[in-house]
CSV table of C-alpha atoms and ligand atoms in Angstrom, one decimal:
chain,number,residue,atom,x,y,z
B,22,MET,CA,0.0,0.0,0.0
B,23,SER,CA,1.3,3.5,-0.8
B,24,THR,CA,1.4,6.1,2.0
B,25,ILE,CA,-2.1,7.4,1.1
B,26,HIS,CA,-5.0,6.4,-1.1
B,27,LYS,CA,-8.3,8.0,-2.1
B,28,ARG,CA,-11.3,6.0,-1.0
B,29,LYS,CA,-13.7,5.4,-3.9
B,30,THR,CA,-16.6,3.6,-2.1
B,31,CYS,CA,-18.5,3.9,1.1
B,32,ARG,CA,-16.8,1.9,3.9
B,33,ALA,CA,-20.1,0.8,5.4
B,34,CYS,CA,-22.3,-0.1,2.3
B,35,LEU,CA,-19.9,0.1,-0.6
B,36,SER,CA,-22.0,2.7,-2.5
B,37,LYS,CA,-20.0,4.6,-5.1
B,38,LYS,CA,-21.8,7.9,-4.5
B,39,LEU,CA,-19.9,9.9,-1.9
B,40,LEU,CA,-20.6,13.7,-1.6
B,41,PRO,CA,-17.8,16.0,-0.5
B,42,ILE,CA,-18.9,18.0,2.7
B,43,LEU,CA,-15.9,19.7,4.3
B,44,SER,CA,-12.2,20.2,3.6
B,45,LEU,CA,-9.8,21.2,6.3
B,46,GLY,CA,-6.9,21.5,3.9
B,47,LYS,CA,-3.7,19.5,3.9
B,48,GLN,CA,-2.6,18.7,7.5
B,49,PRO,CA,0.2,16.7,9.2
B,50,LEU,CA,-0.9,13.6,11.1
B,51,ALA,CA,-2.6,14.7,14.3
B,52,ASN,CA,-0.6,12.4,16.6
B,53,ALA,CA,2.8,13.0,15.0
B,54,PHE,CA,4.2,15.0,17.8
B,55,LEU,CA,7.7,16.2,16.9
B,56,THR,CA,11.0,16.0,18.8
B,57,LYS,CA,13.3,19.1,18.8
B,58,ALA,CA,15.5,17.4,16.2
B,59,GLN,CA,12.6,16.7,13.9
B,60,LEU,CA,11.8,20.5,13.8
B,61,LYS,CA,14.5,20.8,11.2
B,62,LYS,CA,12.7,18.7,8.7
B,63,ARG,CA,9.5,19.6,6.7
B,64,GLU,CA,6.5,17.6,7.9
B,65,ALA,CA,4.5,15.4,5.5
B,66,THR,CA,1.0,16.7,5.1
B,67,PHE,CA,-2.1,14.9,3.7
B,68,PRO,CA,-5.5,16.0,2.5
B,69,LEU,CA,-8.1,16.1,5.3
B,70,ALA,CA,-11.6,16.1,4.1
B,71,ILE,CA,-14.9,14.3,4.8
B,72,GLU,CA,-17.5,12.8,2.4
B,73,PHE,CA,-21.1,11.7,3.1
B,74,CYS,CA,-22.8,8.6,1.8
B,75,PRO,CA,-26.5,9.5,1.3
B,76,LYS,CA,-27.4,5.8,0.9
B,77,CYS,CA,-26.4,4.6,4.4
B,78,THR,CA,-25.5,8.0,6.1
B,79,MET,CA,-21.9,7.1,6.8
B,80,MET,CA,-19.5,10.1,7.0
B,81,GLN,CA,-15.9,9.3,6.1
B,82,LEU,CA,-12.5,10.7,5.3
B,83,SER,CA,-11.8,11.0,1.6
B,84,HIS,CA,-8.2,9.9,1.9
B,85,VAL,CA,-6.7,6.9,3.9
B,86,VAL,CA,-3.2,7.1,5.3
B,87,ASP,CA,-1.3,3.8,5.6
B,88,PRO,CA,-2.1,2.5,9.1
B,89,ALA,CA,1.5,1.3,9.5
B,90,ILE,CA,2.5,5.0,9.6
B,91,LEU,CA,-0.3,6.0,11.9
B,92,PHE,CA,-0.2,3.3,14.6
B,93,ALA,CA,3.1,1.4,14.7
B,94,ASN,CA,4.4,3.8,17.4
B,95,TYR,CA,1.7,5.6,19.3
B,96,HIS,CA,1.8,8.5,21.7
B,97,TYR,CA,-1.8,8.1,22.9
B,98,LEU,CA,-2.3,6.5,26.3
B,99,THR,CA,-5.8,5.8,27.7
B,100,SER,CA,-4.4,6.0,31.2
B,101,ALA,CA,-3.3,9.7,30.7
B,102,SER,CA,-6.9,11.0,31.0
B,103,ALA,CA,-8.5,10.4,34.5
B,104,PRO,CA,-12.1,10.7,33.1
B,105,LEU,CA,-11.3,8.0,30.5
B,106,ILE,CA,-10.0,5.6,33.2
B,107,ALA,CA,-13.2,6.1,35.2
B,108,HIS,CA,-15.3,5.5,32.0
B,109,PHE,CA,-13.4,2.3,31.2
B,110,HIS,CA,-13.7,1.0,34.8
B,111,ALA,CA,-17.4,1.6,34.8
B,112,PHE,CA,-17.6,-0.2,31.4
B,113,ALA,CA,-15.6,-3.1,32.7
B,114,GLU,CA,-18.1,-3.5,35.6
B,115,LYS,CA,-20.9,-3.5,33.2
B,116,ILE,CA,-19.3,-6.1,31.0
B,117,SER,CA,-18.6,-8.3,34.0
B,118,ALA,CA,-22.1,-8.0,35.4
B,119,SER,CA,-24.0,-8.3,32.1
B,120,TYR,CA,-22.0,-10.7,29.9
B,121,ILE,CA,-19.5,-12.8,32.0
B,122,SER,CA,-20.8,-15.9,33.6
B,123,THR,CA,-17.6,-18.0,34.4
B,124,LYS,CA,-13.9,-17.3,34.9
B,125,GLU,CA,-13.3,-19.3,31.7
B,126,ASP,CA,-15.2,-16.8,29.5
B,127,LEU,CA,-12.9,-14.9,27.2
B,128,VAL,CA,-13.0,-11.1,26.5
B,129,VAL,CA,-10.9,-9.9,23.6
B,130,GLU,CA,-10.3,-6.2,23.2
B,131,ILE,CA,-9.4,-4.8,19.8
B,132,GLY,CA,-7.2,-1.7,20.2
B,133,SER,CA,-6.4,-2.6,23.8
B,134,ASN,CA,-3.9,0.3,24.1
B,135,ASP,CA,-2.2,0.3,27.6
B,136,GLY,CA,-4.6,-2.4,29.0
B,137,THR,CA,-6.7,0.0,31.1
B,138,LEU,CA,-10.0,-1.8,30.3
B,139,LEU,CA,-8.8,-5.4,30.4
B,140,SER,CA,-6.8,-5.0,33.6
B,141,ALA,CA,-10.0,-4.1,35.3
B,142,LEU,CA,-11.5,-7.4,34.0
B,143,LYS,CA,-8.6,-9.8,34.3
B,144,ASP,CA,-9.6,-11.1,37.7
B,145,SER,CA,-13.2,-12.0,36.6
B,146,CYS,CA,-12.4,-13.8,33.3
B,147,ARG,CA,-9.7,-14.6,30.7
B,148,VAL,CA,-8.6,-11.5,28.7
B,149,LEU,CA,-6.7,-10.9,25.6
B,150,GLY,CA,-5.7,-7.6,24.0
B,151,VAL,CA,-4.9,-7.0,20.3
B,152,ASP,CA,-3.0,-3.8,19.5
B,153,PRO,CA,-0.5,-3.0,16.7
B,154,ALA,CA,1.4,-0.4,18.7
B,155,LYS,CA,4.4,-2.1,20.3
B,156,ASN,CA,5.2,0.7,22.7
B,157,VAL,CA,1.7,0.7,24.3
B,158,ALA,CA,1.3,-3.1,24.1
B,159,LYS,CA,4.4,-3.4,26.2
B,160,ARG,CA,2.8,-1.3,28.9
B,161,ALA,CA,-0.3,-3.6,28.9
B,162,GLN,CA,1.8,-6.7,29.2
B,163,ALA,CA,3.6,-5.2,32.1
B,164,MET,CA,0.2,-4.8,33.8
B,165,GLY,CA,-0.5,-8.5,33.3
B,166,VAL,CA,-2.7,-8.1,30.2
B,167,PRO,CA,-1.6,-10.6,27.5
B,168,THR,CA,-1.5,-8.7,24.2
B,169,VAL,CA,-1.1,-9.8,20.6
B,170,THR,CA,0.7,-7.0,18.7
B,171,ALA,CA,-1.2,-7.0,15.4
B,172,PHE,CA,-3.9,-5.2,13.5
B,173,PHE,CA,-7.1,-7.2,14.1
B,174,SER,CA,-8.3,-9.1,11.0
B,175,GLU,CA,-10.2,-12.2,10.0
B,176,LYS,CA,-6.8,-14.0,9.9
B,177,VAL,CA,-5.8,-12.9,13.4
B,178,ALA,CA,-9.3,-13.9,14.6
B,179,ARG,CA,-8.8,-17.4,13.3
B,180,GLN,CA,-5.5,-17.6,15.1
B,181,ILE,CA,-7.1,-16.5,18.4
B,182,VAL,CA,-9.9,-19.1,18.0
B,183,LYS,CA,-7.3,-21.8,17.5
B,184,LYS,CA,-5.3,-20.9,20.6
B,185,GLU,CA,-7.9,-19.6,23.0
B,186,GLY,CA,-11.3,-20.6,21.7
B,187,ASN,CA,-14.3,-18.3,21.0
B,188,ALA,CA,-14.9,-15.1,22.8
B,189,GLN,CA,-18.0,-14.3,24.8
B,190,VAL,CA,-17.3,-10.6,24.5
B,191,ILE,CA,-15.3,-8.6,21.9
B,192,VAL,CA,-14.8,-5.0,22.8
B,193,ALA,CA,-13.5,-2.2,20.6
B,194,ASN,CA,-13.4,1.3,21.9
B,195,ASN,CA,-12.4,4.3,19.7
B,196,VAL,CA,-10.7,2.0,17.3
B,197,ILE,CA,-13.2,0.8,14.7
B,198,ALA,CA,-13.2,4.4,13.2
B,199,HIS,CA,-9.4,3.8,12.6
B,200,ILE,CA,-9.9,0.8,10.3
B,201,ASP,CA,-10.3,1.0,6.6
B,202,ASP,CA,-11.4,-2.5,5.7
B,203,LEU,CA,-14.3,-2.9,8.0
B,204,ASP,CA,-15.6,-6.0,6.3
B,205,ASP,CA,-12.4,-7.9,7.2
B,206,VAL,CA,-12.8,-6.8,10.9
B,207,PHE,CA,-16.5,-7.6,11.0
B,208,MET,CA,-15.9,-11.1,9.4
B,209,GLY,CA,-13.2,-11.6,12.0
B,210,VAL,CA,-15.5,-10.6,14.8
B,211,ARG,CA,-18.1,-13.1,13.5
B,212,GLU,CA,-15.5,-15.8,13.4
B,213,LEU,CA,-14.2,-15.1,16.9
B,214,LEU,CA,-17.6,-14.6,18.7
B,215,SER,CA,-19.3,-17.5,20.4
B,216,GLY,CA,-22.9,-18.2,19.4
B,217,SER,CA,-24.4,-16.0,22.1
B,218,GLY,CA,-21.4,-13.7,22.2
B,219,VAL,CA,-21.6,-9.9,21.9
B,220,PHE,CA,-19.4,-7.4,20.1
B,221,LEU,CA,-19.4,-4.1,22.0
B,222,PHE,CA,-18.0,-1.1,20.1
B,223,GLU,CA,-17.8,2.5,21.1
B,224,ALA,CA,-17.0,5.3,18.6
B,225,HIS,CA,-17.6,9.0,18.3
B,226,TRP,CA,-21.2,9.6,17.2
B,227,LEU,CA,-21.9,11.5,14.0
B,228,GLY,CA,-24.8,13.2,15.7
B,229,ASN,CA,-22.3,14.8,18.1
B,230,LEU,CA,-19.8,15.8,15.4
B,231,ILE,CA,-22.5,18.0,13.8
B,232,GLY,CA,-24.3,18.9,17.0
B,233,LYS,CA,-22.7,19.7,20.4
B,234,GLY,CA,-19.2,18.4,19.5
B,235,GLY,CA,-16.4,19.8,17.4
B,236,PHE,CA,-15.2,19.5,13.9
B,237,ASP,CA,-11.7,18.9,15.3
B,238,GLN,CA,-12.7,15.2,15.9
B,239,ILE,CA,-11.9,15.0,12.2
B,240,TYR,CA,-8.3,13.8,11.7
B,241,HIS,CA,-6.5,11.1,9.6
B,242,GLU,CA,-6.9,8.4,12.3
B,243,HIS,CA,-10.7,8.8,12.2
B,244,LEU,CA,-11.7,7.3,8.9
B,245,SER,CA,-15.4,6.9,9.9
B,246,TYR,CA,-17.9,9.0,11.7
B,247,PHE,CA,-20.6,6.5,12.6
B,248,SER,CA,-24.4,6.8,12.8
B,249,LEU,CA,-26.7,4.0,13.9
B,250,HIS,CA,-28.1,3.8,10.3
B,251,ALA,CA,-24.6,3.2,8.8
B,252,VAL,CA,-23.6,0.6,11.4
B,253,GLN,CA,-26.8,-1.3,10.8
B,254,ALA,CA,-25.9,-1.4,7.1
B,255,LEU,CA,-22.4,-2.5,7.9
B,256,ALA,CA,-23.3,-5.2,10.4
B,257,ALA,CA,-25.8,-6.7,7.9
B,258,ARG,CA,-22.9,-7.2,5.4
B,259,SER,CA,-21.3,-9.8,7.7
B,260,ASP,CA,-24.7,-11.2,8.6
B,261,MET,CA,-24.9,-9.7,12.1
B,262,ILE,CA,-27.4,-7.4,13.7
B,263,VAL,CA,-27.3,-4.3,16.0
B,264,THR,CA,-29.2,-5.6,19.1
B,265,ASP,CA,-28.7,-2.6,21.3
B,266,VAL,CA,-27.3,0.9,21.3
B,267,GLU,CA,-26.6,3.6,23.8
B,268,ILE,CA,-25.3,7.2,23.6
B,269,VAL,CA,-22.6,7.5,26.3
B,270,PRO,CA,-21.1,10.8,27.5
B,271,ILE,CA,-17.5,10.4,26.6
B,272,HIS,CA,-15.5,12.3,24.0
B,273,GLY,CA,-18.6,14.6,23.8
B,274,GLU,CA,-21.1,11.9,23.0
B,275,SER,CA,-20.1,8.5,21.8
B,276,ILE,CA,-22.3,5.7,20.5
B,277,ARG,CA,-22.0,2.2,22.0
B,278,PHE,CA,-23.2,-0.6,19.9
B,279,ALA,CA,-24.0,-4.2,20.9
B,280,ILE,CA,-23.8,-6.4,17.8
B,281,GLN,CA,-24.6,-10.1,17.7
B,282,LYS,CA,-25.0,-13.0,15.3
B,283,SER,CA,-28.7,-13.2,16.0
B,284,GLY,CA,-31.3,-11.4,18.0
B,285,VAL,CA,-33.8,-8.5,17.7
B,286,PRO,CA,-33.1,-4.8,17.9
B,287,SER,CA,-34.0,-3.3,21.3
B,288,LYS,CA,-36.4,-0.4,21.9
B,289,ARG,CA,-33.3,1.8,22.2
B,290,VAL,CA,-32.3,0.9,18.7
B,291,LEU,CA,-35.7,1.9,17.3
B,292,ALA,CA,-35.7,5.1,19.3
B,293,LEU,CA,-32.2,6.2,18.1
B,294,ARG,CA,-33.1,5.5,14.5
B,295,LYS,CA,-36.0,7.9,14.9
B,296,LYS,CA,-33.8,10.4,16.6
B,297,GLU,CA,-31.2,10.3,13.9
B,298,ILE,CA,-33.9,11.0,11.3
B,299,SER,CA,-35.4,13.9,13.3
B,300,LEU,CA,-31.8,15.4,13.6
B,301,GLY,CA,-31.7,15.5,9.8
B,302,MET,CA,-28.8,13.0,9.7
B,303,LYS,CA,-30.2,11.4,6.6
B,304,ARG,CA,-30.2,14.7,4.7
B,305,THR,CA,-27.2,16.1,2.9
B,306,ALA,CA,-28.4,19.7,3.6
B,307,THR,CA,-27.7,19.1,7.4
B,308,TYR,CA,-24.0,18.6,6.6
B,309,ARG,CA,-23.8,21.7,4.4
B,310,VAL,CA,-25.0,23.7,7.4
B,311,PHE,CA,-22.4,22.0,9.6
B,312,ALA,CA,-19.6,23.0,7.1
B,313,GLN,CA,-20.7,26.6,7.3
B,314,LYS,CA,-20.7,26.5,11.1
B,315,VAL,CA,-17.1,25.2,11.0
B,316,ALA,CA,-15.9,28.1,8.8
B,317,ARG,CA,-17.5,30.5,11.3
B,318,VAL,CA,-15.6,29.0,14.3
B,319,ARG,CA,-12.3,29.5,12.3
B,320,THR,CA,-13.1,33.2,11.7
B,321,GLU,CA,-14.3,33.9,15.3
B,322,LEU,CA,-11.4,32.1,17.0
B,323,ARG,CA,-8.8,33.7,14.9
B,324,THR,CA,-10.3,37.1,15.4
B,325,LEU,CA,-10.5,36.6,19.2
B,326,ILE,CA,-6.8,35.3,19.5
B,327,ASP,CA,-5.5,38.2,17.4
B,328,LYS,CA,-7.4,40.7,19.5
B,329,LEU,CA,-6.1,39.2,22.8
B,330,LEU,CA,-2.5,39.2,21.5
B,331,LYS,CA,-2.8,42.8,20.5
B,332,GLN,CA,-3.8,43.5,24.2
B,333,LYS,CA,-0.5,41.7,25.2
B,334,LYS,CA,-2.4,38.8,26.8
B,335,MET,CA,-0.5,35.5,27.2
B,336,ILE,CA,-2.4,32.5,25.7
B,337,VAL,CA,-1.6,28.8,26.1
B,338,GLY,CA,-3.2,25.6,25.0
B,339,TYR,CA,-4.8,23.3,27.6
B,340,GLY,CA,-4.4,19.6,26.6
B,341,ALA,CA,-2.6,18.4,23.5
B,342,PRO,CA,-5.1,15.9,22.2
B,343,ALA,CA,-5.0,14.8,18.5
B,344,LYS,CA,-8.1,16.9,17.9
B,345,GLY,CA,-6.4,20.0,19.1
B,346,ASN,CA,-3.9,19.7,16.2
B,347,THR,CA,-6.8,19.7,13.7
B,348,LEU,CA,-8.1,22.8,15.3
B,349,LEU,CA,-4.8,24.7,15.6
B,350,ASN,CA,-3.8,23.9,12.0
B,351,TYR,CA,-7.2,24.7,10.5
B,352,VAL,CA,-7.4,28.0,12.3
B,353,GLY,CA,-3.7,28.7,11.6
B,354,LEU,CA,-2.5,29.1,15.2
B,355,THR,CA,1.3,28.6,15.9
B,356,ALA,CA,3.9,29.2,18.5
B,357,GLN,CA,3.5,32.9,17.7
B,358,HIS,CA,0.0,32.7,19.2
B,359,LEU,CA,0.3,30.1,22.0
B,360,ALA,CA,3.3,30.2,24.4
B,361,TYR,CA,3.0,26.4,25.1
B,362,ILE,CA,0.4,23.7,25.5
B,363,SER,CA,0.1,21.9,28.8
B,364,ASP,CA,-0.7,18.2,28.8
B,365,THR,CA,-0.8,15.3,31.3
B,366,THR,CA,0.9,12.8,29.0
B,367,PRO,CA,4.6,12.5,29.9
B,368,LEU,CA,5.3,11.0,26.4
B,369,LYS,CA,4.3,14.3,24.9
B,370,TRP,CA,6.3,16.6,27.1
B,371,ASN,CA,9.0,18.7,25.4
B,372,HIS,CA,7.7,17.5,22.1
B,373,TYR,CA,6.1,19.9,19.6
B,374,ALA,CA,2.6,19.8,18.2
B,375,PRO,CA,2.5,18.8,14.5
B,376,GLY,CA,2.0,21.6,12.1
B,377,SER,CA,1.6,24.4,14.6
B,378,ARG,CA,5.0,23.5,16.3
B,379,ILE,CA,3.9,24.7,19.7
B,380,ILE,CA,5.9,23.1,22.6
B,381,ILE,CA,4.1,20.7,25.0
B,382,ARG,CA,4.9,21.2,28.7
B,383,GLU,CA,4.0,19.5,31.9
B,384,PRO,CA,0.8,20.9,33.7
B,385,ALA,CA,2.9,22.4,36.5
B,386,MET,CA,4.0,25.1,33.9
B,387,LEU,CA,0.5,26.6,34.3
B,388,SER,CA,1.5,27.9,37.7
B,389,ILE,CA,5.1,28.7,36.8
B,390,GLU,CA,4.3,30.7,33.6
B,391,GLN,CA,0.7,31.6,34.3
B,392,PRO,CA,-1.2,32.6,31.2
B,393,ASP,CA,-4.1,35.0,30.9
B,394,TYR,CA,-6.1,32.7,28.7
B,395,ALA,CA,-6.0,28.9,28.2
B,396,LEU,CA,-7.5,27.6,24.9
B,397,LEU,CA,-9.2,24.4,26.0
B,398,LEU,CA,-8.2,22.0,23.3
B,399,SER,CA,-9.4,19.1,25.5
B,400,TRP,CA,-13.0,20.5,25.4
B,401,ASN,CA,-14.4,17.0,25.8
B,402,TYR,CA,-13.3,17.1,29.4
B,403,ALA,CA,-14.4,20.7,30.0
B,404,LYS,CA,-16.5,19.9,33.1
B,405,GLU,CA,-13.7,17.9,34.8
B,406,ILE,CA,-11.0,20.3,33.8
B,407,LEU,CA,-12.9,23.5,34.9
B,408,ALA,CA,-13.5,21.9,38.2
B,409,LYS,CA,-9.9,20.7,38.6
B,410,GLU,CA,-8.5,24.1,37.7
B,411,LYS,CA,-10.6,26.1,40.2
B,412,GLU,CA,-7.5,27.6,41.8
B,413,LEU,CA,-6.1,28.8,38.4
B,414,ARG,CA,-9.4,30.3,37.6
B,415,THR,CA,-9.6,32.1,40.9
B,416,LYS,CA,-6.2,33.6,40.1
B,417,GLY,CA,-7.7,35.1,36.9
B,418,VAL,CA,-6.9,32.5,34.2
B,419,LYS,CA,-9.8,32.5,31.7
B,420,PHE,CA,-10.7,29.5,29.5
B,421,ILE,CA,-11.5,29.8,25.8
B,422,ILE,CA,-13.8,26.9,24.7
B,423,PRO,CA,-13.5,26.7,20.9
B,424,VAL,CA,-16.3,24.4,19.9
B,425,PRO,CA,-19.1,24.0,19.0
B,426,GLU,CA,-19.1,27.8,19.4
B,427,VAL,CA,-16.3,30.0,20.6
B,428,ARG,CA,-16.9,31.2,24.2
B,429,ILE,CA,-14.9,32.4,27.2
B,430,VAL,CA,-15.5,31.1,30.8
G,522,TYD,P1,-8.4,12.7,24.2
G,522,TYD,O1,-9.5,13.6,24.5
G,522,TYD,O2,-8.6,11.3,24.7
G,522,TYD,O3,-8.3,12.7,22.7
G,522,TYD,P2,-7.7,12.6,21.2
G,522,TYD,O4,-8.3,11.3,20.8
G,522,TYD,O5,-8.3,13.8,20.5
G,522,TYD,O6,-6.2,12.6,21.3
G,522,TYD,O7,-7.0,13.2,24.7
G,522,TYD,C1,-6.9,13.8,25.9
G,522,TYD,C2,-5.6,14.6,26.0
G,522,TYD,O8,-5.8,15.6,26.9
G,522,TYD,C3,-4.4,13.7,26.4
G,522,TYD,O9,-3.3,14.1,25.8
G,522,TYD,C4,-4.3,14.1,27.9
G,522,TYD,C5,-4.8,15.5,28.0
G,522,TYD,N1,-5.5,15.9,29.2
G,522,TYD,C6,-4.9,16.9,30.0
G,522,TYD,O10,-3.8,17.5,29.6
G,522,TYD,N2,-5.4,17.3,31.2
G,522,TYD,C7,-6.6,16.8,31.6
G,522,TYD,O11,-7.1,17.2,32.7
G,522,TYD,C8,-7.2,15.7,30.8
G,522,TYD,C9,-8.5,15.1,31.2
G,522,TYD,C10,-6.6,15.3,29.6
């Protein structure tokens, strides 16, 4: 596979009719944080644009970057975000209570990252992680979570069945959107699941992207922006069915699917289908309005930052999530605008944000070099962060929340 290819068919239903909705220009990879030495080189940039499938309502990136480049060495750690750890622990409890009956049951996690979810389950059943990133898989193994370092596929599924037997539960959180060939993964899931088994997958919900969330969730890792409608079409292709669905308050609003080999859709499935229709998610016009809203955020944020800098205010970034890089690069903010970005991930410290080249510092910097304004790039944790930073706020630091509309708190 070359470094990048243009997708010609819908990833969920294979329709050839894809409508361009929004282009965010050419951007570097959102998780490609740079070392000081790497600043000397020009960064590779790739088109970042989304297209809509009017047939099944799937929203998807127009271009696909080779996953070996994106995921072989990964800086993202689940355990760096306290609210995410809490979310995964609650999810582990739910899995254990609802789907695990004996210690022999097997739970397989696709994209198991540093093992945060599976380590909370490993005392109640057998667990196995699958993740291609060697550096994070090592962390999981160190916590006692056996991990296969591979991209999950039908072939890998067969190998797991041979060695470990079928899985009662397969979990995949924030990873299915990373995968180009969904048929291969869904066929693998079908192969690996036991007869009554359940595939639980959580992804960012398209309804949130165009509603209360932010366009900055769009970056090269996120190939798909799922609706219930699209996933029903996708599951049907591998002869499976969405039996339950839930909107969960993480990363803005995520959608959690329960997919099985047989069963009937729950009342919640029927209700969300109706809701998606009432939100206009089947109509192309809805996404045109969304694209206009995104352009407005760019103008407003840029105007605000320029105005504050003229007033000699010091501005920093708060959180260095991948999505922050989409936002900074689309709006055109650089080290001339933000003095630094604070982040809780040690792996990111003293690295530079791709494109904008703003330095990432440890959170203690916020008290040492106290800014006037903090641009909240981790807006999905706004509630927790605003509560955590009470002291800074009393000292006068104001937070700029960039999406869905620019506001200061
Ligand atoms: P996350 O929102 O999980 O997203 P993405 O998928 O866009 O990378 O990333 C959260 C980032 O924010 C991570 O780098 C840790 C950082 N963070 C902070 O710096 N402070 C905090 O209080 C929280 C909750 C997160």
